[in-house]
Amino acid sequence: FNITDGAPTRAACLHRRRRRYQRHFSAMHFLNWITSRTRLCEYFVSAAGKETFGPASA
């Protein structure tokens, strides 16, 4: 088998992705994305918690 077979395409993909990130990336956008993700996560967890441990089980 050939180890270097998938390397060029992967490198090109990484390069393309990195260039796109450099164009669109900003620290505030990254922080907003992370906080929105965590908020969404907390919302889903609390919603699931209410469904599981809410009035139905009480």
XYZ file of C-alpha atoms in Angstrom:
58
model
C 0.000 0.000 0.000
C 1.029 3.610 -0.418
C 1.086 5.903 2.622
C 1.572 9.114 0.629
C -1.462 8.385 -1.531
C -3.939 10.509 0.433
C -1.415 13.098 1.587
C -1.539 15.564 -1.369
C -5.324 15.815 -1.362
C -5.396 16.172 2.412
C -2.732 18.883 2.293
C -4.648 20.717 -0.421
C -7.861 20.428 1.588
C -6.154 21.742 4.712
C -4.606 24.603 2.755
C -7.934 25.546 1.229
C -9.633 25.359 4.617
C -6.894 27.417 6.273
C -7.143 30.109 3.598
C -10.904 30.297 4.066
C -10.481 30.551 7.845
C -7.945 33.345 7.497
C -10.397 35.275 5.345
C -13.402 34.881 7.656
C -11.811 34.368 11.038
C -12.002 36.884 13.846
C -11.608 36.373 17.576
C -14.980 37.887 18.424
C -16.723 35.688 15.882
C -14.985 32.641 17.355
C -15.999 33.598 20.902
C -19.586 34.262 19.821
C -19.667 30.886 18.072
C -18.350 29.088 21.159
C -20.739 30.827 23.548
C -23.702 30.183 21.265
C -22.691 26.516 21.041
C -22.391 26.190 24.820
C -25.682 28.012 25.329
C -27.368 25.670 22.871
C -25.790 22.713 24.648
C -26.977 23.935 28.050
C -30.439 24.567 26.634
C -30.720 21.050 25.247
C -29.345 19.519 28.445
C -31.776 21.480 30.619
C -34.661 20.663 28.272
C -33.773 16.968 28.399
C -33.417 17.225 32.171
C -36.863 18.774 32.478
C -38.329 16.031 30.326
C -36.607 13.271 32.287
C -36.647 14.581 35.850
C -39.559 16.972 35.550
C -43.152 16.769 36.772
C -43.660 13.466 34.940
C -41.233 11.605 37.198
C -42.041 13.589 40.335
